[in-house]
C-alpha cells in the first residue's frame, strides 16, 4: 500500500511496468525507486511513474508462464 503522498514504502512488492518485473522496494531516492528481485539479485532503479504496487496476478504470472511452457513441451 502506498503512503498518503503516493510513495511506495520500503519493503513493498512493486511492479516495474517498463521492465515488466516485480521487485522489492529497497530505497526511495528522489523521484526513483531502487528495486531488488524478490529472490535476490542485482538491484535496478525505476522512475516512480513506471512503478506501482504488485498485484497477486503480477506475482503468479511468471510461475504460471513457466508451468504452461513445460506443459506444452510434454512436461509437468
Short mmCIF file of the C-alpha atoms (twelve columns), coordinates in Angstrom:
data_MODEL
# 
_entry.id   MODEL 
# 
loop_
_atom_site.group_PDB 
_atom_site.id 
_atom_site.type_symbol 
_atom_site.label_atom_id 
_atom_site.label_alt_id 
_atom_site.label_comp_id 
_atom_site.label_asym_id 
_atom_site.label_seq_id 
_atom_site.Cartn_x 
_atom_site.Cartn_y 
_atom_site.Cartn_z 
_atom_site.pdbx_PDB_model_num 
ATOM 1  C CA . UNK A 1  0.000  0.000   0.000   1 
ATOM 2  C CA . UNK A 2  1.260  3.452   -0.866  1 
ATOM 3  C CA . UNK A 3  1.916  6.187   1.671   1 
ATOM 4  C CA . UNK A 4  -0.508 9.150   1.665   1 
ATOM 5  C CA . UNK A 5  1.817  11.013  -0.712  1 
ATOM 6  C CA . UNK A 6  1.687  8.091   -3.175  1 
ATOM 7  C CA . UNK A 7  5.176  6.792   -2.366  1 
ATOM 8  C CA . UNK A 8  5.624  3.036   -2.043  1 
ATOM 9  C CA . UNK A 9  7.254  2.250   1.311   1 
ATOM 10 C CA . UNK A 10 10.490 0.288   1.618   1 
ATOM 11 C CA . UNK A 11 9.715  -3.445  1.710   1 
ATOM 12 C CA . UNK A 12 6.710  -3.192  -0.614  1 
ATOM 13 C CA . UNK A 13 6.398  -5.538  -3.584  1 
ATOM 14 C CA . UNK A 14 6.311  -3.304  -6.649  1 
ATOM 15 C CA . UNK A 15 5.748  -3.881  -10.360 1 
ATOM 16 C CA . UNK A 16 8.049  -2.125  -12.827 1 
ATOM 17 C CA . UNK A 17 5.780  -1.520  -15.820 1 
ATOM 18 C CA . UNK A 18 8.689  -0.734  -18.146 1 
ATOM 19 C CA . UNK A 19 10.624 -3.924  -17.483 1 
ATOM 20 C CA . UNK A 20 7.538  -5.960  -16.569 1 
ATOM 21 C CA . UNK A 21 9.291  -7.242  -13.450 1 
ATOM 22 C CA . UNK A 22 8.447  -7.474  -9.776  1 
ATOM 23 C CA . UNK A 23 10.854 -6.229  -7.155  1 
ATOM 24 C CA . UNK A 24 11.015 -5.238  -3.518  1 
ATOM 25 C CA . UNK A 25 11.374 -1.525  -2.852  1 
ATOM 26 C CA . UNK A 26 14.778 -1.195  -1.204  1 
ATOM 27 C CA . UNK A 27 15.074 2.590   -1.246  1 
ATOM 28 C CA . UNK A 28 13.241 5.697   -2.367  1 
ATOM 29 C CA . UNK A 29 15.738 8.045   -3.969  1 
ATOM 30 C CA . UNK A 30 14.347 11.341  -5.204  1 
ATOM 31 C CA . UNK A 31 11.914 10.566  -7.994  1 
ATOM 32 C CA . UNK A 32 13.108 6.956   -8.327  1 
ATOM 33 C CA . UNK A 33 12.729 3.633   -6.566  1 
ATOM 34 C CA . UNK A 34 15.545 1.164   -6.107  1 
ATOM 35 C CA . UNK A 35 14.125 -2.347  -6.574  1 
ATOM 36 C CA . UNK A 36 15.656 -5.767  -5.959  1 
ATOM 37 C CA . UNK A 37 14.342 -9.062  -7.342  1 
ATOM 38 C CA . UNK A 38 12.215 -10.958 -4.818  1 
ATOM 39 C CA . UNK A 39 14.676 -13.845 -4.513  1 
ATOM 40 C CA . UNK A 40 17.768 -11.630 -4.534  1 
ATOM 41 C CA . UNK A 41 19.992 -10.386 -7.305  1 
ATOM 42 C CA . UNK A 42 21.076 -7.083  -8.779  1 
ATOM 43 C CA . UNK A 43 19.085 -4.012  -7.885  1 
ATOM 44 C CA . UNK A 44 17.751 -1.656  -10.515 1 
ATOM 45 C CA . UNK A 45 16.222 1.783   -10.415 1 
ATOM 46 C CA . UNK A 46 12.937 2.893   -11.906 1 
ATOM 47 C CA . UNK A 47 11.106 6.205   -12.078 1 
ATOM 48 C CA . UNK A 48 8.082  6.386   -9.788  1 
ATOM 49 C CA . UNK A 49 5.687  6.885   -12.696 1 
ATOM 50 C CA . UNK A 50 6.650  3.447   -14.086 1 
ATOM 51 C CA . UNK A 51 6.108  1.630   -10.801 1 
ATOM 52 C CA . UNK A 52 3.019  0.502   -8.909  1 
ATOM 53 C CA . UNK A 53 2.179  -1.944  -6.117  1 
ATOM 54 C CA . UNK A 54 2.367  -5.540  -7.373  1 
ATOM 55 C CA . UNK A 55 -0.952 -7.365  -7.632  1 
ATOM 56 C CA . UNK A 56 -1.493 -11.056 -6.939  1 
ATOM 57 C CA . UNK A 57 -1.717 -11.559 -10.702 1 
ATOM 58 C CA . UNK A 58 1.685  -9.917  -11.166 1 
ATOM 59 C CA . UNK A 59 3.146  -12.242 -8.556  1 
ATOM 60 C CA . UNK A 60 1.839  -15.513 -10.038 1 
ATOM 61 C CA . UNK A 61 2.228  -14.698 -13.747 1 
ATOM 62 C CA . UNK A 62 5.930  -15.724 -14.119 1 
ATOM 63 C CA . UNK A 63 5.380  -19.109 -12.452 1 
ATOM 64 C CA . UNK A 64 2.236  -19.746 -14.457 1 
ATOM 65 C CA . UNK A 65 4.006  -18.908 -17.725 1 
ATOM 66 C CA . UNK A 66 6.854  -21.310 -16.884 1 
ATOM 67 C CA . UNK A 67 4.379  -24.063 -15.971 1 
ATOM 68 C CA . UNK A 68 2.467  -23.558 -19.239 1 
ATOM 69 C CA . UNK A 69 5.702  -23.744 -21.237 1 
ATOM 70 C CA . UNK A 70 6.718  -27.025 -19.548 1 
ATOM 71 C CA . UNK A 71 3.242  -28.419 -20.116 1 
ATOM 72 C CA . UNK A 72 3.279  -27.510 -23.817 1 
ATOM 73 C CA . UNK A 73 6.560  -29.412 -24.161 1 
ATOM 74 C CA . UNK A 74 5.109  -32.552 -22.566 1 
ATOM 75 C CA . UNK A 75 6.479  -31.947 -19.076 1 
ATOM 76 C CA . UNK A 76 4.628  -31.470 -15.826 1 
# 
